[in-house]
Amino acid sequence: MVTKVPPRPAPARRALRLLLATGVTATSLLAVPATAQAEDEKSGGSTLTVAVSQSVDSLSPFLAQKLVSTSVHRLAYEYLTNYDVKDAHPIPGLATEWKASPDKLTWTYTIREDSFWSDGRQATAEDAAWTFNKMMTDPDAATANGSFTANFRKVSAPDPRTLVIELKQPQATMTALDVPIVPKHVWEKVTDFSKFNNDQRFPIVGNGPFVITDFKVDQYIKLKPNKRFWRGAPKFDELVFKYYKDGDAAVAALQKGEVSFVPNLTPAQANALKTQKNIKVNDAPGRRFYALAANPGARAKDGTAFGNGHKALLDPEVRKALFLAVDRTTLVRKVFQDHAVEGEGYIPPRFSSYFWKPAAEQKRSYDPARAERILDAAGYRKNAEGRRLGKDGKPIDLRILCHATDPNDKASAKYLQEWWGRLGIGLKVECLDSVSDPWGKGDYDLAFDGWSVNPDPDYVLSIHTCGTLPATPKDTGATDNFICDRQFDSLYARQAVEYDAATRSDLVRQMQSRLYDTGYMNVLAYPNALEAYRTDQIASITTMPEAAGNLWGQDGYWSWWSAVPAAAPSDGGSGGSSTGVIVTIGAAAVAVLGLVVFLGLRRRSTADDRE
């Protein structure tokens, strides 16, 4: 358990210098007492509590990849650009404007003068340059977001207001660099970026709308408003992400008024909450996909194979047969109760510019009879007991990693056991609190997979490239599923340098087609964002997009930054009918946000994140 350590008193400075001289790492230095936050340390005031079920992988922006972690980082640190709340086009963040040279190889960003770190120091171009240069020179610092800087030739800050990025070749993501900018004067003290999780001293210095003030593993993350935030401080006095292992417990806490907001509801939970007093359910098209990932044979960049994935899955005919024996329509209707869209390509339909559907002759619709024929023809025959035999003569028994906190995984797995069982293939469901350890070691056959996609899909595409494999079996890579396909890589490289929107969209669709054909990623559904909040705690809050959008896991900080406390405290009541309070959208929300749209060019995640 992480213990909060109080700031050192002034008399301890000499002892601190002695400790540093003896080689103590910078872990104890990462929090600078934020005098500007003094008034926030007072007890009382309004608190917005968000229930979460996902464990934090790291509070270091250089390591974090899970959605809960990257969502917190969006609140604590500014990025160069942000996404407009209405239509997700790039708008100013830490940078107020940007321009490219005629050859698109040099990008110049103007850094705003009114951004301050929560310890009182001004944020400058040097902070941004240091952040990017650290990622370019230290592989450990590039763990989470290294794909953005892999093409950078040089990054410099000729003056405090000017950031210059020189590229090796054109790069299409220069107005969508989803990289948290950190304060150089704090982070330059870190000695080992592979081990530093930024979770030992609080408050953590940042320049976003909130400041991280406390954290306990699988218990909570606490944040206070950053009174220096250039866009204006959030309205709530405190924001708390509270961990619930069980979704039903989170819903019960919402009904009692113990939490303000619950994301990732099941359809049954959402339907039950719609009749509850003081609770508003938000049901909107989501930005996530829900998929089956097949182990392609885990290996490192040095070519070393590792893990214990089933050899039968290396055969494309087996993957094709499994693909054909999955009824997506039934999953959408029975598991998601129609609060989802049937999966096809890798990018959800919400992102219409990149959305892809297979052609009729390419589509692998539910056809178990064809699946049987494919396996027979490939030499995988059934024995007298009806068990499908592998090339080694043994019955094929597969394992699937399941998130213990996700009821959709458990429900879907039961259908897979039934459907694949008819093929003669066994399936063992392994539901774990955290699937990261066996997944990272390659110790799985299949896994339920899901990522939140950003308006620019570069990141979620990059995690399937050869370059994201771990350097050695002992290292950690940014790969999602150990896929390394040269054809996919070639398409990725082409889209990354393509500035023409139509041409790039076509390349992204070709990448999705290739993923579909290989059968390593089987997209089952695009779930709706099913979430609920208490209207007697939250008077108004902004969805993204404003019209029928989500609140949790946004491409920005709009929901929690815009949230307005209700006038009266919650009485914890439940039952009765809905109050009819709706998510604030339209002109009123625009007025609250006060977005200033500059001339812009037109990406985990967020990083976007595995859930």
XYZ file of C-alpha atoms in Angstrom:
611
model
C 0.000 0.000 0.000
C 1.280 3.475 -0.846
C 1.537 5.823 2.109
C 1.216 9.550 1.740
C 4.391 11.250 2.917
C 4.005 14.838 4.146
C 6.174 17.566 2.556
C 9.582 18.036 4.161
C 9.892 20.994 6.542
C 12.559 23.543 5.741
C 15.002 22.260 8.444
C 15.232 18.973 6.553
C 16.981 20.504 3.544
C 20.491 19.710 4.784
C 19.524 16.113 5.488
C 17.974 15.939 2.029
C 21.234 17.059 0.406
C 23.076 14.375 2.336
C 20.611 11.733 1.189
C 21.039 12.775 -2.416
C 24.787 12.679 -2.074
C 24.548 9.067 -0.976
C 22.652 8.090 -4.136
C 19.018 8.226 -3.056
C 16.765 8.361 -6.125
C 14.430 11.193 -6.986
C 11.306 9.382 -5.818
C 11.003 11.641 -2.788
C 11.487 14.823 -4.819
C 8.665 14.591 -7.326
C 6.166 16.548 -5.271
C 6.833 20.212 -4.641
C 4.562 21.779 -2.032
C 1.970 23.717 -4.011
C 1.312 26.922 -2.107
C -1.349 27.845 -4.625
C -3.292 24.794 -3.490
C -3.275 25.662 0.204
C -6.908 26.655 0.321
C -7.816 23.364 -1.377
C -6.442 21.381 1.552
C -9.251 22.573 3.772
C -11.829 19.998 4.657
C -15.396 20.156 3.427
C -16.785 21.497 0.184
C -18.305 19.733 -2.784
C -16.863 16.384 -3.884
C -17.450 14.601 -7.190
C -16.780 10.896 -6.711
C -16.344 8.639 -9.740
C -16.531 4.854 -9.326
C -13.841 2.955 -11.273
C -13.116 -0.758 -11.562
C -9.777 -0.670 -13.369
C -6.498 -0.712 -11.459
C -3.996 2.054 -12.120
C -0.981 0.707 -13.981
C 1.128 3.804 -13.254
C 0.796 7.480 -12.365
C 3.836 8.157 -14.528
C 2.745 9.657 -17.860
C 5.702 7.862 -19.438
C 4.433 4.401 -18.410
C 0.646 4.616 -18.086
C -1.491 2.911 -20.735
C -4.734 1.943 -18.986
C -7.750 4.163 -19.455
C -8.154 5.096 -15.791
C -4.514 6.207 -15.628
C -4.495 8.165 -18.881
C -7.827 9.778 -17.944
C -6.215 11.078 -14.751
C -3.238 12.368 -16.716
C -5.526 14.322 -19.026
C -6.734 16.129 -15.917
C -3.303 16.715 -14.387
C -1.166 17.710 -17.391
C -1.705 19.790 -20.501
C -0.985 18.410 -23.970
C 0.176 20.651 -26.803
C -3.299 20.477 -28.336
C -6.724 19.423 -27.164
C -9.869 18.172 -28.910
C -12.919 20.367 -29.436
C -15.827 19.174 -27.325
C -18.290 19.447 -30.217
C -16.568 17.642 -33.073
C -13.065 16.680 -31.780
C -11.099 18.883 -34.171
C -7.748 20.079 -32.752
C -7.852 23.194 -30.595
C -5.219 24.926 -28.457
C -3.904 23.302 -25.328
C -0.484 24.249 -23.992
C 0.169 25.550 -27.507
C -1.975 28.442 -28.711
C -1.107 28.010 -32.397
C 1.111 25.987 -34.690
C 2.414 26.024 -38.221
C 4.336 23.698 -40.509
C 7.138 24.504 -42.919
C 6.336 24.083 -46.638
C 7.993 20.652 -46.672
C 6.078 19.643 -43.492
C 9.338 18.638 -41.804
C 9.497 21.461 -39.248
C 6.630 22.334 -36.923
C 6.656 25.449 -34.768
C 4.325 25.759 -31.766
C 3.617 28.920 -29.802
C 3.401 28.105 -26.097
C 0.872 30.055 -24.074
C 2.023 32.569 -21.468
C -0.749 31.881 -18.980
C -0.017 28.241 -18.115
C 1.520 27.712 -14.686
C 2.615 24.587 -12.855
C 0.755 24.007 -9.616
C 3.902 24.876 -7.640
C 3.779 28.401 -9.066
C 6.403 28.166 -11.806
C 5.501 29.085 -15.350
C 5.185 26.338 -17.950
C 7.443 26.980 -20.930
C 8.524 25.523 -24.240
C 11.539 24.081 -22.413
C 9.227 21.761 -20.463
C 7.742 20.443 -23.698
C 11.149 20.092 -25.355
C 12.509 18.224 -22.329
C 9.500 15.863 -22.284
C 9.905 14.939 -25.946
C 13.699 14.699 -25.792
C 13.507 12.371 -22.788
C 11.185 10.088 -24.776
C 13.582 10.226 -27.739
C 16.689 9.345 -25.719
C 15.419 7.014 -22.970
C 13.553 3.879 -24.162
C 11.893 3.541 -20.752
C 10.412 7.017 -21.070
C 8.985 6.011 -24.446
C 7.062 3.026 -23.064
C 3.580 4.525 -23.265
C 3.732 7.062 -26.070
C 6.958 6.441 -27.944
C 5.186 6.057 -31.295
C 4.611 9.811 -31.366
C 8.309 10.712 -31.129
C 9.864 7.840 -33.131
C 9.961 10.072 -36.215
C 11.314 13.157 -34.424
C 14.775 14.285 -35.536
C 15.249 17.172 -33.122
C 13.172 19.106 -30.588
C 14.271 22.502 -29.301
C 12.991 25.536 -27.424
C 14.737 28.633 -28.822
C 12.801 30.766 -26.343
C 10.237 30.173 -23.570
C 7.297 30.676 -25.934
C 8.546 28.728 -28.959
C 8.781 24.964 -29.455
C 10.310 23.599 -32.663
C 9.988 19.956 -33.710
C 12.029 18.747 -36.682
C 10.926 15.501 -38.324
C 12.746 12.804 -40.267
C 9.775 12.617 -42.615
C 6.281 14.127 -42.618
C 4.027 12.990 -39.757
C 0.242 13.176 -39.833
C -0.235 13.350 -36.044
C 1.456 16.683 -35.367
C -1.794 18.349 -34.274
C -2.781 15.316 -32.227
C 0.258 14.464 -30.098
C -1.394 12.763 -27.121
C 1.599 13.207 -24.831
C 1.289 14.793 -21.367
C 3.848 17.592 -20.997
C 5.627 17.357 -17.633
C 7.575 19.984 -15.627
C 11.286 19.666 -16.399
C 12.365 21.059 -13.029
C 10.602 18.162 -11.291
C 11.056 15.207 -13.621
C 14.724 15.773 -14.477
C 15.481 14.405 -10.995
C 14.140 10.950 -11.894
C 16.915 8.417 -12.414
C 15.063 5.308 -13.624
C 11.965 5.865 -15.729
C 11.212 2.139 -15.912
C 10.576 1.925 -12.169
C 9.368 5.368 -11.191
C 5.573 5.343 -10.842
C 5.083 8.910 -9.570
C 2.998 7.731 -6.626
C 5.024 8.422 -3.495
C 4.777 12.171 -2.796
C 1.804 14.483 -3.103
C 0.581 16.868 -4.406
C 1.971 15.989 -7.828
C 3.016 19.043 -9.813
C 0.982 19.551 -12.965
C -0.601 22.291 -15.075
C -3.943 20.716 -15.979
C -7.333 21.586 -14.498
C -6.761 19.298 -11.491
C -3.855 18.440 -9.174
C -3.359 14.862 -7.935
C -3.246 15.075 -4.139
C -3.358 11.466 -2.951
C -3.440 7.869 -4.190
C -3.810 4.443 -2.624
C -3.575 1.336 -4.785
C -7.005 -0.097 -5.645
C -8.659 2.335 -3.234
C -8.739 5.858 -4.627
C -7.136 8.727 -6.480
C -7.868 12.205 -5.118
C -7.576 15.465 -7.027
C -8.140 19.146 -6.205
C -8.857 22.022 -8.586
C -5.811 23.754 -10.026
C -6.587 27.357 -9.152
C -3.958 28.475 -11.662
C -5.466 26.632 -14.627
C -5.575 29.039 -17.578
C -9.073 28.032 -18.718
C -10.477 28.483 -15.210
C -10.644 26.228 -12.172
C -13.139 23.330 -11.993
C -16.311 23.957 -9.982
C -16.099 20.985 -7.591
C -13.796 21.312 -4.568
C -12.523 17.755 -4.963
C -12.596 14.969 -7.535
C -12.192 11.388 -6.306
C -11.811 8.236 -8.392
C -12.909 5.473 -6.015
C -12.119 1.836 -6.759
C -14.851 -0.802 -6.764
C -13.955 -4.352 -7.689
C -17.617 -5.243 -8.169
C -19.863 -3.304 -10.555
C -22.969 -4.043 -8.513
C -21.293 -2.538 -5.448
C -20.542 0.625 -7.437
C -24.172 0.876 -8.548
C -25.356 0.382 -4.959
C -23.013 3.182 -3.882
C -24.520 5.428 -6.547
C -28.027 4.673 -5.316
C -26.999 5.508 -1.736
C -25.373 8.762 -2.820
C -21.887 7.554 -1.850
C -20.585 8.167 -5.375
C -21.631 10.734 -7.964
C -20.952 8.839 -11.195
C -20.625 5.228 -12.384
C -19.342 4.283 -15.879
C -19.414 0.963 -17.758
C -22.885 -0.109 -16.672
C -24.375 -3.367 -17.823
C -27.660 -3.032 -19.727
C -29.509 -4.536 -16.747
C -27.959 -1.997 -14.380
C -28.753 0.876 -16.730
C -32.370 -0.211 -17.120
C -32.790 -0.489 -13.348
C -31.273 2.948 -12.722
C -33.517 4.723 -15.224
C -36.395 4.645 -12.727
C -34.332 5.793 -9.750
C -34.893 9.196 -8.192
C -32.057 11.715 -8.652
C -30.195 9.476 -11.138
C -29.643 10.215 -14.822
C -28.549 7.440 -17.222
C -26.466 8.413 -20.240
C -26.607 5.956 -23.165
C -24.542 7.096 -26.135
C -22.441 5.680 -28.988
C -19.089 4.702 -27.507
C -15.499 5.207 -28.615
C -14.426 1.652 -27.717
C -14.287 -1.652 -29.497
C -14.708 -5.025 -27.814
C -12.690 -7.842 -29.351
C -11.162 -11.291 -29.134
C -7.376 -11.275 -29.357
C -5.596 -14.470 -30.426
C -1.986 -15.037 -29.361
C 0.051 -14.951 -32.597
C 3.085 -16.473 -30.891
C 4.558 -13.970 -28.455
C 8.060 -12.892 -29.379
C 10.486 -10.061 -28.784
C 12.202 -7.742 -31.236
C 15.323 -9.903 -30.991
C 13.276 -12.814 -32.362
C 13.095 -14.753 -29.126
C 9.783 -16.581 -28.728
C 8.239 -16.829 -25.273
C 4.953 -17.612 -23.571
C 2.808 -20.711 -23.890
C 0.229 -19.783 -26.508
C -1.496 -22.721 -28.206
C 0.254 -23.738 -31.421
C -3.044 -24.367 -33.229
C -3.716 -20.612 -33.234
C -0.660 -20.079 -35.429
C -2.634 -21.708 -38.236
C -4.734 -19.078 -40.098
C -7.310 -21.755 -40.949
C -7.967 -22.388 -37.254
C -8.367 -18.668 -36.580
C -10.706 -18.383 -39.563
C -12.833 -21.271 -38.302
C -13.083 -19.767 -34.812
C -14.001 -16.446 -36.416
C -16.845 -18.067 -38.377
C -18.190 -19.795 -35.270
C -18.870 -16.546 -33.384
C -22.356 -15.072 -33.700
C -21.863 -11.323 -33.165
C -25.546 -10.612 -33.645
C -26.397 -12.823 -30.687
C -23.704 -11.195 -28.538
C -25.066 -7.729 -29.291
C -28.630 -8.815 -28.585
C -28.065 -11.105 -25.578
C -24.920 -9.841 -23.850
C -25.227 -6.122 -24.591
C -29.029 -6.182 -24.877
C -28.780 -4.028 -28.011
C -26.739 -1.319 -26.274
C -23.970 -1.932 -28.815
C -23.325 -2.195 -32.546
C -22.092 -5.392 -34.191
C -18.315 -5.343 -34.610
C -16.534 -5.438 -37.949
C -13.520 -3.183 -38.419
C -11.083 -1.964 -35.798
C -12.317 1.652 -35.612
C -15.812 2.255 -34.134
C -18.482 3.822 -36.409
C -18.429 6.962 -34.255
C -15.271 7.901 -36.183
C -16.871 7.957 -39.604
C -13.757 9.164 -41.430
C -11.917 5.934 -40.601
C -14.723 3.430 -40.085
C -14.376 0.295 -42.269
C -16.682 -2.594 -43.117
C -15.611 -5.758 -44.955
C -16.947 -6.312 -48.456
C -19.586 -9.017 -48.885
C -17.076 -11.517 -50.271
C -14.622 -10.753 -47.457
C -17.018 -10.761 -44.509
C -16.912 -13.762 -42.192
C -20.516 -14.037 -41.065
C -21.652 -16.640 -38.580
C -21.354 -19.962 -40.425
C -20.503 -22.898 -38.096
C -20.974 -25.442 -40.897
C -18.294 -23.710 -42.957
C -16.069 -23.571 -39.867
C -16.399 -27.367 -39.562
C -15.436 -27.843 -43.206
C -12.400 -25.577 -42.893
C -11.068 -27.482 -39.889
C -11.664 -30.839 -41.571
C -9.899 -29.723 -44.742
C -6.956 -28.367 -42.721
C -6.442 -31.765 -41.089
C -8.063 -31.084 -37.701
C -10.333 -34.098 -37.462
C -12.678 -35.130 -34.664
C -12.096 -38.297 -32.645
C -14.752 -40.785 -31.585
C -15.746 -38.558 -28.662
C -16.292 -35.590 -30.978
C -13.149 -33.761 -29.817
C -11.197 -31.824 -32.411
C -7.584 -33.019 -32.570
C -4.537 -30.900 -33.167
C -1.623 -31.791 -35.400
C -0.036 -33.458 -32.359
C -3.022 -35.801 -32.067
C -4.203 -34.235 -28.792
C -7.631 -32.597 -28.274
C -7.559 -28.842 -28.829
C -8.277 -27.068 -25.549
C -7.906 -23.306 -25.537
C -7.781 -20.763 -22.712
C -9.232 -17.267 -22.753
C -8.259 -14.409 -20.416
C -11.310 -12.740 -18.898
C -11.518 -9.564 -16.802
C -13.099 -10.606 -13.493
C -14.715 -7.173 -13.142
C -16.347 -7.245 -16.585
C -19.645 -9.148 -16.750
C -19.594 -8.850 -20.552
C -16.472 -11.023 -20.650
C -18.092 -13.730 -18.541
C -21.339 -13.708 -20.499
C -19.572 -13.735 -23.876
C -17.295 -16.571 -22.756
C -20.280 -18.815 -22.068
C -21.456 -18.388 -25.649
C -17.963 -19.080 -26.990
C -17.756 -22.274 -24.943
C -21.038 -23.395 -26.492
C -20.237 -22.406 -30.094
C -16.674 -23.693 -30.141
C -17.700 -26.779 -28.216
C -19.848 -27.737 -31.217
C -16.642 -27.605 -33.288
C -15.071 -30.030 -30.813
C -12.807 -27.354 -29.327
C -12.653 -26.899 -25.559
C -12.425 -23.462 -23.920
C -11.273 -22.750 -20.378
C -12.256 -19.304 -19.080
C -9.645 -17.699 -16.815
C -11.172 -14.637 -15.122
C -8.569 -12.552 -13.290
C -8.564 -9.241 -11.426
C -5.677 -8.201 -13.663
C -4.903 -9.891 -16.968
C -1.751 -7.823 -17.523
C 0.760 -10.282 -16.048
C -0.089 -13.399 -18.091
C -0.815 -11.249 -21.147
C 2.565 -9.511 -20.994
C 4.315 -12.865 -20.558
C 2.535 -14.372 -23.545
C 0.898 -16.957 -21.284
C -2.517 -17.019 -22.952
C -4.273 -18.403 -26.001
C -7.039 -15.825 -26.399
C -8.118 -12.755 -24.464
C -11.006 -10.325 -24.350
C -9.540 -7.064 -25.574
C -10.784 -3.497 -25.775
C -9.382 -0.045 -26.429
C -10.768 3.458 -26.404
C -10.062 5.043 -29.772
C -9.008 8.665 -30.184
C -10.242 10.967 -32.956
C -6.909 10.264 -34.633
C -6.482 6.461 -34.689
C -2.679 6.421 -34.978
C -2.057 5.121 -31.459
C -4.402 2.123 -31.515
C -2.982 1.194 -34.909
C 0.617 1.561 -33.732
C 0.219 -1.033 -30.963
C 0.034 -3.760 -33.622
C 3.317 -2.851 -35.324
C 6.563 -4.778 -35.038
C 8.264 -1.775 -33.463
C 6.140 -2.052 -30.312
C 7.286 -5.579 -29.451
C 9.406 -5.777 -26.283
C 13.144 -5.600 -26.915
C 13.653 -8.925 -25.110
C 11.260 -11.315 -23.333
C 12.150 -9.632 -20.034
C 11.258 -6.163 -21.246
C 7.917 -4.403 -21.540
C 6.745 -3.258 -24.926
C 3.822 -1.136 -26.058
C 2.365 -3.980 -28.122
C -1.210 -5.004 -27.511
C -1.144 -8.550 -28.802
C 2.388 -9.311 -30.125
C 1.268 -8.902 -33.741
C 4.109 -8.290 -36.196
C 2.915 -8.248 -39.798
C 5.066 -6.612 -42.474
C 2.127 -5.740 -44.696
C 0.371 -3.996 -41.810
C 3.609 -2.199 -40.904
C 4.026 -0.941 -44.446
C 0.514 0.514 -44.463
C 1.080 2.053 -41.032
C 4.243 3.777 -42.211
C 2.435 5.194 -45.240
C -0.548 6.583 -43.302
C 1.759 8.143 -40.721
C 3.273 10.503 -43.291
C 0.129 11.177 -45.324
C -1.375 14.645 -44.899
C -4.160 14.272 -47.438
C -7.193 13.314 -45.333
C -8.920 11.168 -47.941
C -5.772 9.247 -48.857
C -4.886 8.673 -45.210
C -8.403 7.457 -44.435
C -8.110 4.925 -47.240
C -4.794 3.648 -45.871
C -6.290 3.292 -42.385
C -9.151 1.264 -43.841
C -6.648 -0.978 -45.628
C -4.911 -1.567 -42.281
C -8.201 -2.623 -40.717
C -8.845 -4.942 -43.650
C -5.460 -6.563 -43.086
C -6.125 -7.033 -39.352
C -9.480 -8.571 -40.192
C -7.981 -11.011 -42.680
C -5.189 -12.196 -40.364
C -7.767 -13.150 -37.736
C -5.629 -12.147 -34.759
C -8.110 -9.430 -33.789
C -11.789 -10.384 -33.951
C -13.873 -7.267 -33.188
C -17.126 -8.460 -31.616
C -18.954 -5.228 -30.846
C -18.793 -1.475 -30.360
C -20.430 -1.016 -26.931
C -22.437 2.068 -26.108
C -21.240 4.302 -23.307
C -23.635 3.282 -20.527
C -23.110 5.450 -17.469
C -25.101 7.212 -14.761
C -24.732 10.118 -12.351
C -26.636 11.689 -9.484
C -28.497 14.846 -10.440
C -28.653 15.926 -6.792
C -24.851 16.023 -6.767
C -24.107 17.111 -10.345
C -26.300 19.918 -11.679
C -24.792 19.853 -15.177
C -21.948 18.160 -17.006
C -20.727 18.151 -20.610
C -20.655 15.112 -22.871
C -18.218 14.636 -25.745
C -19.314 15.053 -28.423
C -21.815 17.528 -27.034
C -24.639 15.922 -28.944
C -25.147 12.356 -27.641
C -21.625 11.788 -26.346
C -19.920 10.064 -23.425
C -18.742 11.379 -20.060
C -16.170 8.785 -18.959
C -12.918 8.442 -20.908
C -13.249 11.552 -23.042
C -10.647 12.873 -25.478
C -10.061 15.763 -23.113
C -11.034 16.944 -19.646
C -14.428 18.474 -20.480
C -16.704 16.331 -18.303
C -15.033 16.768 -14.919
C -13.784 20.288 -15.642
C -17.258 21.496 -16.634
C -19.238 19.668 -13.932
C -21.303 21.997 -11.736
C -22.261 20.947 -8.194
C -25.967 20.690 -7.420
C -27.300 23.361 -5.103
C -28.465 20.884 -2.459
C -26.507 17.919 -1.086
C -27.639 14.390 -1.837
C -30.160 12.844 0.529
C -29.055 9.399 -0.597
C -32.608 8.503 -1.585
C -33.582 6.093 -4.312
C -36.720 4.872 -6.011
C -39.425 6.819 -7.746
C -39.185 8.424 -11.150
C -36.419 10.268 -12.940
C -36.055 13.978 -12.213
C -35.569 14.640 -15.899
C -32.290 16.551 -15.452
C -30.301 16.071 -18.624
C -26.652 16.252 -19.600
C -25.920 19.873 -20.441
C -25.387 20.301 -24.164
C -25.686 22.932 -26.824
C -25.194 26.663 -26.478
C -25.287 26.686 -22.685
C -22.423 24.224 -22.456
C -20.429 26.213 -24.976
C -20.857 29.269 -22.794
C -19.677 27.352 -19.736
C -16.693 25.919 -21.524
C -15.670 29.189 -23.106
C -13.754 27.379 -25.815
C -11.589 29.636 -27.916
C -11.225 28.117 -31.376
C -8.032 29.202 -33.114
C -7.007 28.506 -36.662
C -6.062 24.827 -36.512
C -4.870 22.083 -38.710
C -6.391 19.142 -38.596
C -4.049 11.658 -32.024
C -3.753 6.019 -26.273
C -6.251 6.680 -25.338
C -5.386 8.649 -24.760
C -4.036 7.265 -24.867
C -5.963 5.734 -25.225
C -5.979 2.626 -23.076
C -6.628 -1.100 -22.647
C -9.584 -1.860 -20.402
